[in-house]
Amino acid sequence: MNIPIRLKLQSIRLYALLTEERCVNPWRRTAEALLAGGVDALQLREKHLTDSELLRRARLLRQMTTEADALFIVNDRPDIAVLSGADGVHLGQDDLPARAARRIVGPDLVVGLSTHTVQQAEDAVEAGADYIGVGPVAATETRGYAEGKGIELVRRVCSRARLPAVAIGGITEQNARAALNAGASGVALCSALCGAQYPELAARRLRAAISRSG
């Protein structure tokens, strides 16, 4: 059955950010392992590839995620998202504004936006974002934050912004469940998944951690 993108978006629990420089194993093998491990969404997050290589990888990952019934999101680049047939694009605060990206991707693809304050989350709602990333929860080298804003930010944002919210930044097995208890619909990870020697096992462990009650 073909489930609409926005309906699938609401059920995302485990969201993987694929960045080659964070991978212990080759990026393609890492992606295959993460999908086998049960991630609900995979984001291609590469800042330094040529456009042609970025598009090549995006098209390959689109095929892989379709076979795994997972959402596929492209970081920063609404044009690559459209050309690869991705489900959506994810933007940072310094990227294209959400409204401008929407003009490129159209009404059917989802637009996600990273937020770091309650005000940014409220602005994302006004701008028509379909979901938000909230964080950083803890310090993270991947995103360049020396310290995190804690679970309390997740709690405050999720009580105000009525959008699917994915907690991001320094998420681990230890704090993932707390982020969901604070109101996040899912958790997003890069290093804890891509940087694992066995990414499939890491994904399965994370799924188990966020499935536990309490």
mmCIF file with all atom_site columns, N, CA and C in Angstrom, residues 5-6 9 12 15 43 71-78 81 87-99 101-102 105-106 108-115 120-121 123-125 127-134 143 163-166 168:
data_model
loop_
_atom_site.group_PDB
_atom_site.id
_atom_site.type_symbol
_atom_site.label_atom_id
_atom_site.label_alt_id
_atom_site.label_comp_id
_atom_site.label_asym_id
_atom_site.label_entity_id
_atom_site.label_seq_id
_atom_site.pdbx_PDB_ins_code
_atom_site.Cartn_x
_atom_site.Cartn_y
_atom_site.Cartn_z
_atom_site.occupancy
_atom_site.B_iso_or_equiv
_atom_site.pdbx_formal_charge
_atom_site.auth_seq_id
_atom_site.auth_comp_id
_atom_site.auth_asym_id
_atom_site.auth_atom_id
_atom_site.pdbx_PDB_model_num
ATOM 1   N N  . ILE A 1 5   ? 3.235  10.584 1.999  1.00 0.00 ? 5   ILE A N  1
ATOM 2   C CA . ILE A 1 5   ? 4.476  10.992 2.644  1.00 0.00 ? 5   ILE A CA 1
ATOM 3   C C  . ILE A 1 5   ? 4.228  11.606 4.012  1.00 0.00 ? 5   ILE A C  1
ATOM 4   N N  . ARG A 1 6   ? 3.250  12.493 4.111  1.00 0.00 ? 6   ARG A N  1
ATOM 5   C CA . ARG A 1 6   ? 3.032  13.187 5.383  1.00 0.00 ? 6   ARG A CA 1
ATOM 6   C C  . ARG A 1 6   ? 2.504  12.260 6.462  1.00 0.00 ? 6   ARG A C  1
ATOM 7   N N  . LEU A 1 9   ? 5.535  10.531 7.635  1.00 0.00 ? 9   LEU A N  1
ATOM 8   C CA . LEU A 1 9   ? 6.333  11.479 8.414  1.00 0.00 ? 9   LEU A CA 1
ATOM 9   C C  . LEU A 1 9   ? 5.929  11.471 9.881  1.00 0.00 ? 9   LEU A C  1
ATOM 10  N N  . ILE A 1 12  ? 7.599  8.593  11.962 1.00 0.00 ? 12  ILE A N  1
ATOM 11  C CA . ILE A 1 12  ? 9.054  8.453  12.042 1.00 0.00 ? 12  ILE A CA 1
ATOM 12  C C  . ILE A 1 12  ? 9.489  8.389  13.502 1.00 0.00 ? 12  ILE A C  1
ATOM 13  N N  . TYR A 1 15  ? 15.548 8.305  12.652 1.00 0.00 ? 15  TYR A N  1
ATOM 14  C CA . TYR A 1 15  ? 15.897 9.100  11.481 1.00 0.00 ? 15  TYR A CA 1
ATOM 15  C C  . TYR A 1 15  ? 17.420 9.153  11.412 1.00 0.00 ? 15  TYR A C  1
ATOM 16  N N  . GLN A 1 43  ? 18.484 10.598 5.674  1.00 0.00 ? 43  GLN A N  1
ATOM 17  C CA . GLN A 1 43  ? 18.806 11.898 5.086  1.00 0.00 ? 43  GLN A CA 1
ATOM 18  C C  . GLN A 1 43  ? 20.219 11.868 4.512  1.00 0.00 ? 43  GLN A C  1
ATOM 19  N N  . LEU A 1 71  ? 11.493 6.800  4.295  1.00 0.00 ? 71  LEU A N  1
ATOM 20  C CA . LEU A 1 71  ? 11.511 8.124  3.690  1.00 0.00 ? 71  LEU A CA 1
ATOM 21  C C  . LEU A 1 71  ? 12.940 8.514  3.316  1.00 0.00 ? 71  LEU A C  1
ATOM 22  N N  . PHE A 1 72  ? 13.079 9.281  2.248  1.00 0.00 ? 72  PHE A N  1
ATOM 23  C CA . PHE A 1 72  ? 14.380 9.770  1.821  1.00 0.00 ? 72  PHE A CA 1
ATOM 24  C C  . PHE A 1 72  ? 14.355 11.296 1.752  1.00 0.00 ? 72  PHE A C  1
ATOM 25  N N  . ILE A 1 73  ? 15.262 11.914 2.492  1.00 0.00 ? 73  ILE A N  1
ATOM 26  C CA . ILE A 1 73  ? 15.341 13.368 2.597  1.00 0.00 ? 73  ILE A CA 1
ATOM 27  C C  . ILE A 1 73  ? 16.727 13.826 2.154  1.00 0.00 ? 73  ILE A C  1
ATOM 28  N N  . VAL A 1 74  ? 16.787 14.936 1.436  1.00 0.00 ? 74  VAL A N  1
ATOM 29  C CA . VAL A 1 74  ? 18.064 15.528 1.023  1.00 0.00 ? 74  VAL A CA 1
ATOM 30  C C  . VAL A 1 74  ? 18.316 16.778 1.855  1.00 0.00 ? 74  VAL A C  1
ATOM 31  N N  . ASN A 1 75  ? 19.496 16.893 2.401  1.00 0.00 ? 75  ASN A N  1
ATOM 32  C CA . ASN A 1 75  ? 19.872 18.052 3.208  1.00 0.00 ? 75  ASN A CA 1
ATOM 33  C C  . ASN A 1 75  ? 20.222 19.239 2.320  1.00 0.00 ? 75  ASN A C  1
ATOM 34  N N  . ASP A 1 76  ? 19.700 20.396 2.641  1.00 0.00 ? 76  ASP A N  1
ATOM 35  C CA . ASP A 1 76  ? 20.094 21.689 2.049  1.00 0.00 ? 76  ASP A CA 1
ATOM 36  C C  . ASP A 1 76  ? 19.606 21.953 0.637  1.00 0.00 ? 76  ASP A C  1
ATOM 37  N N  . ARG A 1 77  ? 19.454 20.919 -0.201 1.00 0.00 ? 77  ARG A N  1
ATOM 38  C CA . ARG A 1 77  ? 19.324 21.123 -1.638 1.00 0.00 ? 77  ARG A CA 1
ATOM 39  C C  . ARG A 1 77  ? 17.945 20.731 -2.187 1.00 0.00 ? 77  ARG A C  1
ATOM 40  N N  . PRO A 1 78  ? 17.016 21.680 -2.251 1.00 0.00 ? 78  PRO A N  1
ATOM 41  C CA . PRO A 1 78  ? 15.711 21.356 -2.810 1.00 0.00 ? 78  PRO A CA 1
ATOM 42  C C  . PRO A 1 78  ? 15.776 20.922 -4.271 1.00 0.00 ? 78  PRO A C  1
ATOM 43  N N  . ALA A 1 81  ? 16.717 17.328 -4.303 1.00 0.00 ? 81  ALA A N  1
ATOM 44  C CA . ALA A 1 81  ? 15.574 16.561 -3.809 1.00 0.00 ? 81  ALA A CA 1
ATOM 45  C C  . ALA A 1 81  ? 14.578 16.297 -4.936 1.00 0.00 ? 81  ALA A C  1
ATOM 46  N N  . ASP A 1 87  ? 11.676 12.326 -1.001 1.00 0.00 ? 87  ASP A N  1
ATOM 47  C CA . ASP A 1 87  ? 10.419 12.654 -0.334 1.00 0.00 ? 87  ASP A CA 1
ATOM 48  C C  . ASP A 1 87  ? 10.409 14.074 0.206  1.00 0.00 ? 87  ASP A C  1
ATOM 49  N N  . GLY A 1 88  ? 11.603 14.671 0.356  1.00 0.00 ? 88  GLY A N  1
ATOM 50  C CA . GLY A 1 88  ? 11.631 16.022 0.876  1.00 0.00 ? 88  GLY A CA 1
ATOM 51  C C  . GLY A 1 88  ? 13.030 16.562 1.027  1.00 0.00 ? 88  GLY A C  1
ATOM 52  N N  . VAL A 1 89  ? 13.104 17.759 1.583  1.00 0.00 ? 89  VAL A N  1
ATOM 53  C CA . VAL A 1 89  ? 14.364 18.458 1.806  1.00 0.00 ? 89  VAL A CA 1
ATOM 54  C C  . VAL A 1 89  ? 14.404 18.930 3.247  1.00 0.00 ? 89  VAL A C  1
ATOM 55  N N  . HIS A 1 90  ? 15.607 18.947 3.834  1.00 0.00 ? 90  HIS A N  1
ATOM 56  C CA . HIS A 1 90  ? 15.776 19.456 5.191  1.00 0.00 ? 90  HIS A CA 1
ATOM 57  C C  . HIS A 1 90  ? 16.697 20.666 5.145  1.00 0.00 ? 90  HIS A C  1
ATOM 58  N N  . LEU A 1 91  ? 16.301 21.733 5.810  1.00 0.00 ? 91  LEU A N  1
ATOM 59  C CA . LEU A 1 91  ? 17.014 23.001 5.764  1.00 0.00 ? 91  LEU A CA 1
ATOM 60  C C  . LEU A 1 91  ? 17.510 23.411 7.145  1.00 0.00 ? 91  LEU A C  1
ATOM 61  N N  . GLY A 1 92  ? 18.639 24.104 7.164  1.00 0.00 ? 92  GLY A N  1
ATOM 62  C CA . GLY A 1 92  ? 19.140 24.726 8.376  1.00 0.00 ? 92  GLY A CA 1
ATOM 63  C C  . GLY A 1 92  ? 18.703 26.175 8.428  1.00 0.00 ? 92  GLY A C  1
ATOM 64  N N  . GLN A 1 93  ? 18.999 26.829 9.534  1.00 0.00 ? 93  GLN A N  1
ATOM 65  C CA . GLN A 1 93  ? 18.597 28.222 9.691  1.00 0.00 ? 93  GLN A CA 1
ATOM 66  C C  . GLN A 1 93  ? 19.282 29.157 8.699  1.00 0.00 ? 93  GLN A C  1
ATOM 67  N N  . ASP A 1 94  ? 20.441 28.764 8.191  1.00 0.00 ? 94  ASP A N  1
ATOM 68  C CA . ASP A 1 94  ? 21.167 29.614 7.253  1.00 0.00 ? 94  ASP A CA 1
ATOM 69  C C  . ASP A 1 94  ? 20.990 29.188 5.796  1.00 0.00 ? 94  ASP A C  1
ATOM 70  N N  . ASP A 1 95  ? 20.147 28.202 5.556  1.00 0.00 ? 95  ASP A N  1
ATOM 71  C CA . ASP A 1 95  ? 19.896 27.752 4.191  1.00 0.00 ? 95  ASP A CA 1
ATOM 72  C C  . ASP A 1 95  ? 18.766 28.572 3.568  1.00 0.00 ? 95  ASP A C  1
ATOM 73  N N  . LEU A 1 96  ? 18.314 28.155 2.403  1.00 0.00 ? 96  LEU A N  1
ATOM 74  C CA . LEU A 1 96  ? 17.160 28.807 1.784  1.00 0.00 ? 96  LEU A CA 1
ATOM 75  C C  . LEU A 1 96  ? 15.992 28.867 2.769  1.00 0.00 ? 96  LEU A C  1
ATOM 76  N N  . PRO A 1 97  ? 15.247 29.961 2.797  1.00 0.00 ? 97  PRO A N  1
ATOM 77  C CA . PRO A 1 97  ? 14.044 29.994 3.635  1.00 0.00 ? 97  PRO A CA 1
ATOM 78  C C  . PRO A 1 97  ? 13.065 28.904 3.209  1.00 0.00 ? 97  PRO A C  1
ATOM 79  N N  . ALA A 1 98  ? 12.297 28.441 4.162  1.00 0.00 ? 98  ALA A N  1
ATOM 80  C CA . ALA A 1 98  ? 11.364 27.346 3.883  1.00 0.00 ? 98  ALA A CA 1
ATOM 81  C C  . ALA A 1 98  ? 10.386 27.705 2.766  1.00 0.00 ? 98  ALA A C  1
ATOM 82  N N  . ARG A 1 99  ? 9.916  28.938 2.741  1.00 0.00 ? 99  ARG A N  1
ATOM 83  C CA . ARG A 1 99  ? 8.957  29.333 1.692  1.00 0.00 ? 99  ARG A CA 1
ATOM 84  C C  . ARG A 1 99  ? 9.608  29.289 0.311  1.00 0.00 ? 99  ARG A C  1
ATOM 85  N N  . ALA A 1 101 ? 12.160 27.351 -0.561 1.00 0.00 ? 101 ALA A N  1
ATOM 86  C CA . ALA A 1 101 ? 12.346 25.935 -0.890 1.00 0.00 ? 101 ALA A CA 1
ATOM 87  C C  . ALA A 1 101 ? 11.035 25.314 -1.362 1.00 0.00 ? 101 ALA A C  1
ATOM 88  N N  . ARG A 1 102 ? 9.930  25.723 -0.751 1.00 0.00 ? 102 ARG A N  1
ATOM 89  C CA . ARG A 1 102 ? 8.626  25.184 -1.137 1.00 0.00 ? 102 ARG A CA 1
ATOM 90  C C  . ARG A 1 102 ? 8.319  25.511 -2.591 1.00 0.00 ? 102 ARG A C  1
ATOM 91  N N  . VAL A 1 105 ? 10.285 22.751 -4.500 1.00 0.00 ? 105 VAL A N  1
ATOM 92  C CA . VAL A 1 105 ? 9.885  21.346 -4.349 1.00 0.00 ? 105 VAL A CA 1
ATOM 93  C C  . VAL A 1 105 ? 8.398  21.111 -4.583 1.00 0.00 ? 105 VAL A C  1
ATOM 94  N N  . GLY A 1 106 ? 7.601  22.180 -4.536 1.00 0.00 ? 106 GLY A N  1
ATOM 95  C CA . GLY A 1 106 ? 6.179  22.031 -4.761 1.00 0.00 ? 106 GLY A CA 1
ATOM 96  C C  . GLY A 1 106 ? 5.430  21.557 -3.517 1.00 0.00 ? 106 GLY A C  1
ATOM 97  N N  . ASP A 1 108 ? 3.952  18.647 -2.833 1.00 0.00 ? 108 ASP A N  1
ATOM 98  C CA . ASP A 1 108 ? 3.914  17.228 -2.483 1.00 0.00 ? 108 ASP A CA 1
ATOM 99  C C  . ASP A 1 108 ? 5.087  16.770 -1.622 1.00 0.00 ? 108 ASP A C  1
ATOM 100 N N  . LEU A 1 109 ? 6.265  17.383 -1.800 1.00 0.00 ? 109 LEU A N  1
ATOM 101 C CA . LEU A 1 109 ? 7.428  17.005 -0.999 1.00 0.00 ? 109 LEU A CA 1
ATOM 102 C C  . LEU A 1 109 ? 7.369  17.693 0.356  1.00 0.00 ? 109 LEU A C  1
ATOM 103 N N  . VAL A 1 110 ? 7.979  17.071 1.355  1.00 0.00 ? 110 VAL A N  1
ATOM 104 C CA . VAL A 1 110 ? 7.992  17.665 2.690  1.00 0.00 ? 110 VAL A CA 1
ATOM 105 C C  . VAL A 1 110 ? 9.212  18.570 2.852  1.00 0.00 ? 110 VAL A C  1
ATOM 106 N N  . VAL A 1 111 ? 9.037  19.587 3.689  1.00 0.00 ? 111 VAL A N  1
ATOM 107 C CA . VAL A 1 111 ? 10.120 20.515 4.011  1.00 0.00 ? 111 VAL A CA 1
ATOM 108 C C  . VAL A 1 111 ? 10.348 20.457 5.514  1.00 0.00 ? 111 VAL A C  1
ATOM 109 N N  . GLY A 1 112 ? 11.581 20.107 5.909  1.00 0.00 ? 112 GLY A N  1
ATOM 110 C CA . GLY A 1 112 ? 11.948 20.083 7.314  1.00 0.00 ? 112 GLY A CA 1
ATOM 111 C C  . GLY A 1 112 ? 12.881 21.231 7.617  1.00 0.00 ? 112 GLY A C  1
ATOM 112 N N  . LEU A 1 113 ? 12.876 21.691 8.858  1.00 0.00 ? 113 LEU A N  1
ATOM 113 C CA . LEU A 1 113 ? 13.693 22.842 9.244  1.00 0.00 ? 113 LEU A CA 1
ATOM 114 C C  . LEU A 1 113 ? 14.314 22.612 10.610 1.00 0.00 ? 113 LEU A C  1
ATOM 115 N N  . SER A 1 114 ? 15.625 22.817 10.711 1.00 0.00 ? 114 SER A N  1
ATOM 116 C CA . SER A 1 114 ? 16.311 22.719 12.003 1.00 0.00 ? 114 SER A CA 1
ATOM 117 C C  . SER A 1 114 ? 15.969 23.936 12.851 1.00 0.00 ? 114 SER A C  1
ATOM 118 N N  . THR A 1 115 ? 15.653 23.708 14.108 1.00 0.00 ? 115 THR A N  1
ATOM 119 C CA . THR A 1 115 ? 15.331 24.802 15.027 1.00 0.00 ? 115 THR A CA 1
ATOM 120 C C  . THR A 1 115 ? 16.098 24.626 16.327 1.00 0.00 ? 115 THR A C  1
ATOM 121 N N  . GLN A 1 120 ? 12.221 29.965 16.889 1.00 0.00 ? 120 GLN A N  1
ATOM 122 C CA . GLN A 1 120 ? 12.508 29.391 15.572 1.00 0.00 ? 120 GLN A CA 1
ATOM 123 C C  . GLN A 1 120 ? 11.501 28.304 15.217 1.00 0.00 ? 120 GLN A C  1
ATOM 124 N N  . ALA A 1 121 ? 11.096 27.531 16.193 1.00 0.00 ? 121 ALA A N  1
ATOM 125 C CA . ALA A 1 121 ? 10.101 26.477 15.944 1.00 0.00 ? 121 ALA A CA 1
ATOM 126 C C  . ALA A 1 121 ? 8.758  27.095 15.566 1.00 0.00 ? 121 ALA A C  1
ATOM 127 N N  . ASP A 1 123 ? 8.344  30.009 14.214 1.00 0.00 ? 123 ASP A N  1
ATOM 128 C CA . ASP A 1 123 ? 8.531  30.589 12.881 1.00 0.00 ? 123 ASP A CA 1
ATOM 129 C C  . ASP A 1 123 ? 8.439  29.517 11.800 1.00 0.00 ? 123 ASP A C  1
ATOM 130 N N  . ALA A 1 124 ? 8.953  28.312 12.107 1.00 0.00 ? 124 ALA A N  1
ATOM 131 C CA . ALA A 1 124 ? 8.899  27.204 11.145 1.00 0.00 ? 124 ALA A CA 1
ATOM 132 C C  . ALA A 1 124 ? 7.454  26.831 10.831 1.00 0.00 ? 124 ALA A C  1
ATOM 133 N N  . VAL A 1 125 ? 6.606  26.853 11.840 1.00 0.00 ? 125 VAL A N  1
ATOM 134 C CA . VAL A 1 125 ? 5.185  26.570 11.638 1.00 0.00 ? 125 VAL A CA 1
ATOM 135 C C  . VAL A 1 125 ? 4.592  27.605 10.689 1.00 0.00 ? 125 VAL A C  1
ATOM 136 N N  . ALA A 1 127 ? 6.096  29.389 8.534  1.00 0.00 ? 127 ALA A N  1
ATOM 137 C CA . ALA A 1 127 ? 6.705  29.301 7.200  1.00 0.00 ? 127 ALA A CA 1
ATOM 138 C C  . ALA A 1 127 ? 6.209  28.098 6.399  1.00 0.00 ? 127 ALA A C  1
ATOM 139 N N  . GLY A 1 128 ? 5.412  27.243 7.037  1.00 0.00 ? 128 GLY A N  1
ATOM 140 C CA . GLY A 1 128 ? 4.848  26.107 6.323  1.00 0.00 ? 128 GLY A CA 1
ATOM 141 C C  . GLY A 1 128 ? 5.696  24.857 6.335  1.00 0.00 ? 128 GLY A C  1
ATOM 142 N N  . ALA A 1 129 ? 6.631  24.744 7.294  1.00 0.00 ? 129 ALA A N  1
ATOM 143 C CA . ALA A 1 129 ? 7.426  23.519 7.403  1.00 0.00 ? 129 ALA A CA 1
ATOM 144 C C  . ALA A 1 129 ? 6.516  22.342 7.761  1.00 0.00 ? 129 ALA A C  1
ATOM 145 N N  . ASP A 1 130 ? 6.893  21.172 7.303  1.00 0.00 ? 130 ASP A N  1
ATOM 146 C CA . ASP A 1 130 ? 6.125  19.963 7.593  1.00 0.00 ? 130 ASP A CA 1
ATOM 147 C C  . ASP A 1 130 ? 6.600  19.260 8.860  1.00 0.00 ? 130 ASP A C  1
ATOM 148 N N  . TYR A 1 131 ? 7.871  19.451 9.198  1.00 0.00 ? 131 TYR A N  1
ATOM 149 C CA . TYR A 1 131 ? 8.408  18.910 10.439 1.00 0.00 ? 131 TYR A CA 1
ATOM 150 C C  . TYR A 1 131 ? 9.605  19.745 10.848 1.00 0.00 ? 131 TYR A C  1
ATOM 151 N N  . ILE A 1 132 ? 10.039 19.598 12.086 1.00 0.00 ? 132 ILE A N  1
ATOM 152 C CA . ILE A 1 132 ? 11.196 20.342 12.569 1.00 0.00 ? 132 ILE A CA 1
ATOM 153 C C  . ILE A 1 132 ? 12.193 19.404 13.237 1.00 0.00 ? 132 ILE A C  1
ATOM 154 N N  . GLY A 1 133 ? 13.461 19.784 13.158 1.00 0.00 ? 133 GLY A N  1
ATOM 155 C CA . GLY A 1 133 ? 14.491 19.171 13.968 1.00 0.00 ? 133 GLY A CA 1
ATOM 156 C C  . GLY A 1 133 ? 14.711 20.078 15.166 1.00 0.00 ? 133 GLY A C  1
ATOM 157 N N  . VAL A 1 134 ? 14.849 19.510 16.350 1.00 0.00 ? 134 VAL A N  1
ATOM 158 C CA . VAL A 1 134 ? 14.992 20.302 17.580 1.00 0.00 ? 134 VAL A CA 1
ATOM 159 C C  . VAL A 1 134 ? 16.286 19.920 18.283 1.00 0.00 ? 134 VAL A C  1
ATOM 160 N N  . ARG A 1 143 ? 27.530 18.432 14.094 1.00 0.00 ? 143 ARG A N  1
ATOM 161 C CA . ARG A 1 143 ? 26.888 19.699 13.790 1.00 0.00 ? 143 ARG A CA 1
ATOM 162 C C  . ARG A 1 143 ? 27.638 20.891 14.366 1.00 0.00 ? 143 ARG A C  1
ATOM 163 N N  . LEU A 1 163 ? 3.933  20.403 15.264 1.00 0.00 ? 163 LEU A N  1
ATOM 164 C CA . LEU A 1 163 ? 4.472  19.731 14.094 1.00 0.00 ? 163 LEU A CA 1
ATOM 165 C C  . LEU A 1 163 ? 5.225  18.499 14.555 1.00 0.00 ? 163 LEU A C  1
ATOM 166 N N  . PRO A 1 164 ? 5.362  17.481 13.704 1.00 0.00 ? 164 PRO A N  1
ATOM 167 C CA . PRO A 1 164 ? 6.282  16.396 14.052 1.00 0.00 ? 164 PRO A CA 1
ATOM 168 C C  . PRO A 1 164 ? 7.655  16.981 14.347 1.00 0.00 ? 164 PRO A C  1
ATOM 169 N N  . ALA A 1 165 ? 8.237  16.601 15.466 1.00 0.00 ? 165 ALA A N  1
ATOM 170 C CA . ALA A 1 165 ? 9.516  17.165 15.906 1.00 0.00 ? 165 ALA A CA 1
ATOM 171 C C  . ALA A 1 165 ? 10.511 16.043 16.156 1.00 0.00 ? 165 ALA A C  1
ATOM 172 N N  . VAL A 1 166 ? 11.649 16.129 15.497 1.00 0.00 ? 166 VAL A N  1
ATOM 173 C CA . VAL A 1 166 ? 12.691 15.121 15.630 1.00 0.00 ? 166 VAL A CA 1
ATOM 174 C C  . VAL A 1 166 ? 13.824 15.699 16.462 1.00 0.00 ? 166 VAL A C  1
ATOM 175 N N  . ILE A 1 168 ? 17.471 16.129 17.812 1.00 0.00 ? 168 ILE A N  1
ATOM 176 C CA . ILE A 1 168 ? 18.718 15.931 17.079 1.00 0.00 ? 168 ILE A CA 1
ATOM 177 C C  . ILE A 1 168 ? 19.891 16.526 17.856 1.00 0.00 ? 168 ILE A C  1
#
